[in-house]
Each structure stands twice: as structure tokens, then as C-alpha cells.
Tab-separated table of C-alpha atoms in Angstrom:
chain	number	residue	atom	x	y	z
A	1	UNK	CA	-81.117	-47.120	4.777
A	2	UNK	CA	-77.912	-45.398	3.059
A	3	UNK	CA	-77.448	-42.230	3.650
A	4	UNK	CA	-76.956	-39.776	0.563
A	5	UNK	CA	-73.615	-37.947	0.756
A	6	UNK	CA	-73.550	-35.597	-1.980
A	7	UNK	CA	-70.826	-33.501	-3.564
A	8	UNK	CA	-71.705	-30.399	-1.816
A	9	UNK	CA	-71.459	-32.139	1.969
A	10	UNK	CA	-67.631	-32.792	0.834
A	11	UNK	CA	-66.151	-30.157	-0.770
A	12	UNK	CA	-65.604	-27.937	2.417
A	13	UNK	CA	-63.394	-30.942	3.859
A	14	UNK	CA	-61.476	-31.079	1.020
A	15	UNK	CA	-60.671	-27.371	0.491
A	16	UNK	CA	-59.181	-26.871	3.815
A	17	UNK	CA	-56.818	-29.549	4.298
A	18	UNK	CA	-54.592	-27.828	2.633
A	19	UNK	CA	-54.092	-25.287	5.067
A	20	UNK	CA	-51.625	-26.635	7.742
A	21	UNK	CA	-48.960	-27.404	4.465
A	22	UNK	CA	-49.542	-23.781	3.559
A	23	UNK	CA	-48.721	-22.467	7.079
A	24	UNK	CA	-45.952	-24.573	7.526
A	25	UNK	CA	-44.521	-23.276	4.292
A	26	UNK	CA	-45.079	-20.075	5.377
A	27	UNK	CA	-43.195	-20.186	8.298
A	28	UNK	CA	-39.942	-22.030	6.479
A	29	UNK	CA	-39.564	-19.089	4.297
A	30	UNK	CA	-39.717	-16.791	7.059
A	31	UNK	CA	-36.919	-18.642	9.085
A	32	UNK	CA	-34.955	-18.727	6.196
A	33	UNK	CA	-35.285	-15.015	5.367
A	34	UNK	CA	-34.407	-14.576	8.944
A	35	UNK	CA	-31.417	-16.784	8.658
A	36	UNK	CA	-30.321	-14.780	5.191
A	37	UNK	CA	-29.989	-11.175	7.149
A	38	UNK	CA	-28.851	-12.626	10.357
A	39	UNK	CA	-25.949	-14.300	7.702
A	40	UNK	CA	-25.571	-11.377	5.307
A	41	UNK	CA	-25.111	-8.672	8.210
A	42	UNK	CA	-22.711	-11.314	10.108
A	43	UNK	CA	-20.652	-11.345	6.352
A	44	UNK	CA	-20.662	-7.730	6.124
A	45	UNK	CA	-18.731	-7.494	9.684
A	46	UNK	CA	-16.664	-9.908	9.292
A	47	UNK	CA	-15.820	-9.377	4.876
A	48	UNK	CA	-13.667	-6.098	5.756
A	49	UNK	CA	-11.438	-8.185	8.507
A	50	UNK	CA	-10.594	-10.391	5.824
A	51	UNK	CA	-9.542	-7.718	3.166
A	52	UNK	CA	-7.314	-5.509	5.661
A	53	UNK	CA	-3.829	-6.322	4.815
A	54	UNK	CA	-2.002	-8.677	8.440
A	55	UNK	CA	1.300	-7.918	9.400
A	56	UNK	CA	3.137	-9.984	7.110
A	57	UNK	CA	1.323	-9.207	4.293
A	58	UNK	CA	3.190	-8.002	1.109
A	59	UNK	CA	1.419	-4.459	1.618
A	60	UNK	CA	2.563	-4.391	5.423
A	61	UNK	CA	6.298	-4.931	4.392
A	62	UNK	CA	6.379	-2.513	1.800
A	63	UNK	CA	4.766	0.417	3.411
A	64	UNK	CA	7.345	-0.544	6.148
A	65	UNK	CA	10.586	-0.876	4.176
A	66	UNK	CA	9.587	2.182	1.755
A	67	UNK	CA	8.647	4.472	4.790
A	68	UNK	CA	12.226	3.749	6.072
A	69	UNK	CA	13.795	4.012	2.565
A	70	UNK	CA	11.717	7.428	2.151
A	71	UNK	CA	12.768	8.811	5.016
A	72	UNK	CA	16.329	8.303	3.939
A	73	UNK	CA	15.569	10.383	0.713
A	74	UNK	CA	14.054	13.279	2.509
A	75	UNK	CA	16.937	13.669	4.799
A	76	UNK	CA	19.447	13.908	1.306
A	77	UNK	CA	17.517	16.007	-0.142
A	78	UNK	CA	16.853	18.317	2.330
A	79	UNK	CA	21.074	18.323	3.295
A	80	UNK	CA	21.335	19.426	-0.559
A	81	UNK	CA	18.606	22.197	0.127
A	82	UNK	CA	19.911	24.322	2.509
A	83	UNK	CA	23.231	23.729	1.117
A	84	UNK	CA	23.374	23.795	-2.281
A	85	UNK	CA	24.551	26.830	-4.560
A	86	UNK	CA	22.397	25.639	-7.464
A	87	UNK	CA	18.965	26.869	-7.784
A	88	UNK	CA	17.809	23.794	-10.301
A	89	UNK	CA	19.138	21.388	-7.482
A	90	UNK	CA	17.211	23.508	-4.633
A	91	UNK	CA	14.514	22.814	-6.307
A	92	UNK	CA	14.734	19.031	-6.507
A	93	UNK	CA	15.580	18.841	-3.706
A	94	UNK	CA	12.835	20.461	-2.001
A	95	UNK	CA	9.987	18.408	-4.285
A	96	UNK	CA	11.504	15.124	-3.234
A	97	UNK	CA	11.535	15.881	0.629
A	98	UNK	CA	8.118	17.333	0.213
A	99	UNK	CA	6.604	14.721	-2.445
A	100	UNK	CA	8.379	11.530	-0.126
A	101	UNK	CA	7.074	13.251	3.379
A	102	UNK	CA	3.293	13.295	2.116
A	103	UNK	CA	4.161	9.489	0.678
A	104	UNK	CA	4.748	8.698	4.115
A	105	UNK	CA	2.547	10.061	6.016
A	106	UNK	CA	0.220	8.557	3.414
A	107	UNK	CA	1.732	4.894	4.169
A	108	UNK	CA	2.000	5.192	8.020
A	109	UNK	CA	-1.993	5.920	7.963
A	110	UNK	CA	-2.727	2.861	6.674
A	111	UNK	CA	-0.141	0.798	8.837
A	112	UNK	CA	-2.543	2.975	11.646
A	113	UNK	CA	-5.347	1.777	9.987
A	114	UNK	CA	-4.784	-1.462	9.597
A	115	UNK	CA	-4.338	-1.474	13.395
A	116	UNK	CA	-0.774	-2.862	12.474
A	117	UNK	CA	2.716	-1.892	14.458
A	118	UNK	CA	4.653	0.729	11.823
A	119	UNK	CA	7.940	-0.945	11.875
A	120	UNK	CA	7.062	-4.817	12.534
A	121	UNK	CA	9.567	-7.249	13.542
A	122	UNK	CA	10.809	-9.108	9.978
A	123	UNK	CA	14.199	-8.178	8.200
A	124	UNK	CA	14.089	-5.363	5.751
A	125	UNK	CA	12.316	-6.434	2.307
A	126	UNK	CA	11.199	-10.114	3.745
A	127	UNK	CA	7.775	-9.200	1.817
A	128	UNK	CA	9.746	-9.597	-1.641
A	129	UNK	CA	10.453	-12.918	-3.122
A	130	UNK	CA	13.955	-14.239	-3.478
A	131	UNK	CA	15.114	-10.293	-2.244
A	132	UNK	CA	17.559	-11.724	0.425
A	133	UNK	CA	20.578	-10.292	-1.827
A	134	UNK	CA	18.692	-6.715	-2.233
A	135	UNK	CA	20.084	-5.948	0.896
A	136	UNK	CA	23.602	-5.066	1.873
A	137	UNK	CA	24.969	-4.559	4.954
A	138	UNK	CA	21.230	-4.041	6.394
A	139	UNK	CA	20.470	-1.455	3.378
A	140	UNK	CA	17.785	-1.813	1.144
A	141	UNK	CA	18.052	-1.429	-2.213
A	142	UNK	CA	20.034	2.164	-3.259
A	143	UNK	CA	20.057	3.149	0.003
A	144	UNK	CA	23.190	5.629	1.277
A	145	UNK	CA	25.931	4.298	3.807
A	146	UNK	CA	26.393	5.651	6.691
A	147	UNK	CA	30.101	6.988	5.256
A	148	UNK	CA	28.308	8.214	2.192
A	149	UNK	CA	25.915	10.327	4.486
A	150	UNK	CA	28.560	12.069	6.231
A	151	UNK	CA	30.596	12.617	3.645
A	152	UNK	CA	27.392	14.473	1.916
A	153	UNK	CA	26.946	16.531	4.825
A	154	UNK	CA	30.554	17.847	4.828
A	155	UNK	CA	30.631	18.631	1.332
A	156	UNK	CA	30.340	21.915	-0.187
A	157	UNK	CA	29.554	23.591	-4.050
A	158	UNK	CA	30.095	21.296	-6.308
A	159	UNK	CA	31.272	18.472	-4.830
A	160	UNK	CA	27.415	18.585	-2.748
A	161	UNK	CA	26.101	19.163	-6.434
A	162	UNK	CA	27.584	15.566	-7.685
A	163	UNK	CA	27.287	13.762	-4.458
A	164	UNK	CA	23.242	14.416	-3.775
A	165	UNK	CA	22.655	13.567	-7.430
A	166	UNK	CA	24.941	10.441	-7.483
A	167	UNK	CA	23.467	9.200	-3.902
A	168	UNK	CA	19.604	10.468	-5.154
A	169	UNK	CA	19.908	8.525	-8.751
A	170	UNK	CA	20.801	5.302	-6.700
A	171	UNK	CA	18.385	5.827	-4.115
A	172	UNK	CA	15.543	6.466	-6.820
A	173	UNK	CA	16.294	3.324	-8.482
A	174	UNK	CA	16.028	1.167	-5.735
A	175	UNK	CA	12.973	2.743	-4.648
A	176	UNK	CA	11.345	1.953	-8.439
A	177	UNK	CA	12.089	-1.898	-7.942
A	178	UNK	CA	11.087	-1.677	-4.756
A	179	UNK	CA	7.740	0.032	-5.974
A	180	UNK	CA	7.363	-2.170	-9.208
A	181	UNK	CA	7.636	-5.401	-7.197
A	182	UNK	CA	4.890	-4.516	-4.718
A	183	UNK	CA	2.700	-3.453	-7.849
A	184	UNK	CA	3.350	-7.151	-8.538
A	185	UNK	CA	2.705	-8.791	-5.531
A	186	UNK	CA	-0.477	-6.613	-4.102
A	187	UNK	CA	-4.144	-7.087	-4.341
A	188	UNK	CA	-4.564	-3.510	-2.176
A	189	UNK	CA	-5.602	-1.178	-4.331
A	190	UNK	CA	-3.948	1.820	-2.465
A	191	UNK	CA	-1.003	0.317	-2.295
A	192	UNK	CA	-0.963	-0.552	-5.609
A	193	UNK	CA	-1.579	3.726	-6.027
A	194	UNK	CA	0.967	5.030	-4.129
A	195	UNK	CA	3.283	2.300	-5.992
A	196	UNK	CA	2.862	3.339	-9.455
A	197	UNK	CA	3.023	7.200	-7.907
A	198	UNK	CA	6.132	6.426	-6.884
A	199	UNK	CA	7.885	4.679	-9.978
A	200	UNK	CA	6.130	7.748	-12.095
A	201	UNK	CA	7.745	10.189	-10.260
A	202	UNK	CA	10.797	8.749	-9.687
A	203	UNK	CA	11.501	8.030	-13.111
A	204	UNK	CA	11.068	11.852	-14.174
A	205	UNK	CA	13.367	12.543	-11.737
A	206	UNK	CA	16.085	10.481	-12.519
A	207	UNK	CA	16.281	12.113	-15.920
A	208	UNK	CA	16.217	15.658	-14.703
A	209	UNK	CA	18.864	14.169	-12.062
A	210	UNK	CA	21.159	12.718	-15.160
A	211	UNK	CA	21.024	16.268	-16.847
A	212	UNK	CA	21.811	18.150	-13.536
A	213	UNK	CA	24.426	15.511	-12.704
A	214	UNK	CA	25.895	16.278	-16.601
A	215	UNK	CA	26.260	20.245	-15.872
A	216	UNK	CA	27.627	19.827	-12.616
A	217	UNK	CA	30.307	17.821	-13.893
A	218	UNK	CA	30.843	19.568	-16.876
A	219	UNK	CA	31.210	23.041	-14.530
């Protein structure tokens, strides 16, 4: 005798096989969320290592070169401070030491930062393309000679007057190439600031240094 299976006595088998697909789906997504925010927190540690400048990047070299070229600056202009006669040069004078001290303090942070040494061991301006004739007689570009230096700090009235502008409208415009190139070259976005801070400034100056540099002359 056959036995009568009817529709009802099957059903339950065939809604639950199913099941074990459904679980093991289940647990595949989890893994694989896992596996996202074990790989998106290992990205986040690792993402900032990769966007922090090495030491020979073209951000290193210039924070390097310009700190040294600064520091240059704020030693001429503060010669022409204490000794200058003329109140309008006083003046300069004391905004460029100040303005070139906080730029470098500024730039040294970030070498800090960075974890990176704050003088390195390349040749000046090896961070600038095809700059091997920017520097003369291991000056960068506009930079003072040692000669020139002396000779500033020996000078008086208006000699000092023409010297410290002649020596500052050199210096500035080697600092604005220097500045204008690493605008070019970096992807750092406060480097890229304190360039175009730089060439800004600098530029006002050197037309407040061509009419000072007139009068004394003309005097």
C-alpha cells in the first residue's frame, strides 16, 4: 500500500533548508566588516606618515635653505637698526628682523615636526631644479659676502643708509625666487603659505627699499 505524502508533510523540509546559506552569509559580511575597520583604522595610522614631507623633500630643503637665508636678513637689518640715523630705515629694518624671526621660527617647527634634522646634510638649494648656478661661492641666491657684511658693520650715516638697502634689495630678491620656486614645486600646503607670505612681503618692501635707497642717494 502507498503511502499518501501530502503537501503539508513537505513544506516544513523545504522552508528550512535554507537556513545554513543564510548563516553562512551572515557570517561573511561580518568578517568583512571586521576586515573594513581593522583596514580603515590601519590607513588612518599609516595615511599621515605618507603626507609628512622626508628629508629630501622639496619642503625639507626650502625651509632649510630659507631659514639660513632668513637668518642672514635679520642680522642686516638689525646692524642698520641700532645704527642707522634714519627713522624710515629704523623702521624697516626692525619689521624685517621681526617679520623673518617669526618666519623662522615658523619653518624650524615644522622641520621639528616632521621629526626631520633642521639643517640636513645636502648642498644649499639641492631641492630646486637645475639651481646648481644659484649659488656662488656657497651663497644662495642674494645672499651678502662675508666682505660685504663687514664692511656694513663698519659703516656709518649714509654710507649704512645705501649699503643695508643695496645688500637688503638683493637679498629680498633672491629670497622671492627662492619662495616662488617652492610655491612651484610643493604639494604642502603650509609651505606653500609661508611661501607666498614671503614673496608678498618682500615685494612691498623692495619698493619702499627703492624709494629709501633714492633719498639716501639723493642726500
Amino acid at each position: 500500500m502507498t503511502q499518501d505524502v501530502t503537501s503539508s508533510d513537505a513544506a516544513p523540509a523545504s522552508e528550512e533548508a535554507p537556513a545554513p546559506s543564510r548563516r553562512r552569509f551572515g557570517y561573511a559580511a561580518v568578517a568583512l566588516l571586521l576586515a573594513g575597520i581593522v583596514l580603515g583604522a590601519a590607513i588612518g595610522l599609516v595615511v599621515p606618515r605618507f603626507r609628512t614631507p622626508g628629508t629630501d623633500s622639496v619642503e625639507a630643503g626650502f625651509l632649510r635653505d630659507m631659514s639660513t637665508h632668513h637668518a642672514q636678513a635679520v642680522e642686516m637689518a638689525m646692524i642698520a637698526h641700532a645704527d642707522s640715523d634714519t627713522p624710515a630705515i629704523v623702521t624697516l629694518a626692525a619689521d624685517i628682523a621681526t617679520t623673518q624671526q617669526a618666519q623662522i621660527g615658523y619653518m624650524q617647527g615644522w622641520l621639528r615636526d616632521w621629526d626631520l634634522d633642521p639643517t640636513g646634510d645636502k648642498p644649499a638649494m639641492a631641492w630646486m631644479p637645475d639651481a646648481a648656478g644659484s649659488v656662488v661661492n656657497g651663497l644662495m641666491p642674494g645672499m651678502a659676502t662675508p666682505e660685504q657684511l663687514a664692511s656694513l658693520r663698519k659703516a656709518t650715516g649714509k654710507e649704512l643708509d645705501v649699503q643695508f638697502l643695496t645688500l637688503m634689495r638683493a637679498h629680498h630678491l633672491g629670497g622671492i625666487h627662492m619662495a616662488q620656486e617652492a610655491e612651484d614645486l610643493s604639494s604642502n600646503k603650509d609651505v606653500d603659505w609661508i611661501a607666498t607670505s614671503m614673496v608678498t612681503a618682500q615685494q612691498g618692501e623692495i619698493q619702499l627699499i627703492d624709494d629709501l635707497l633714492k633719498q639716501a642717494q639723493a642726500s
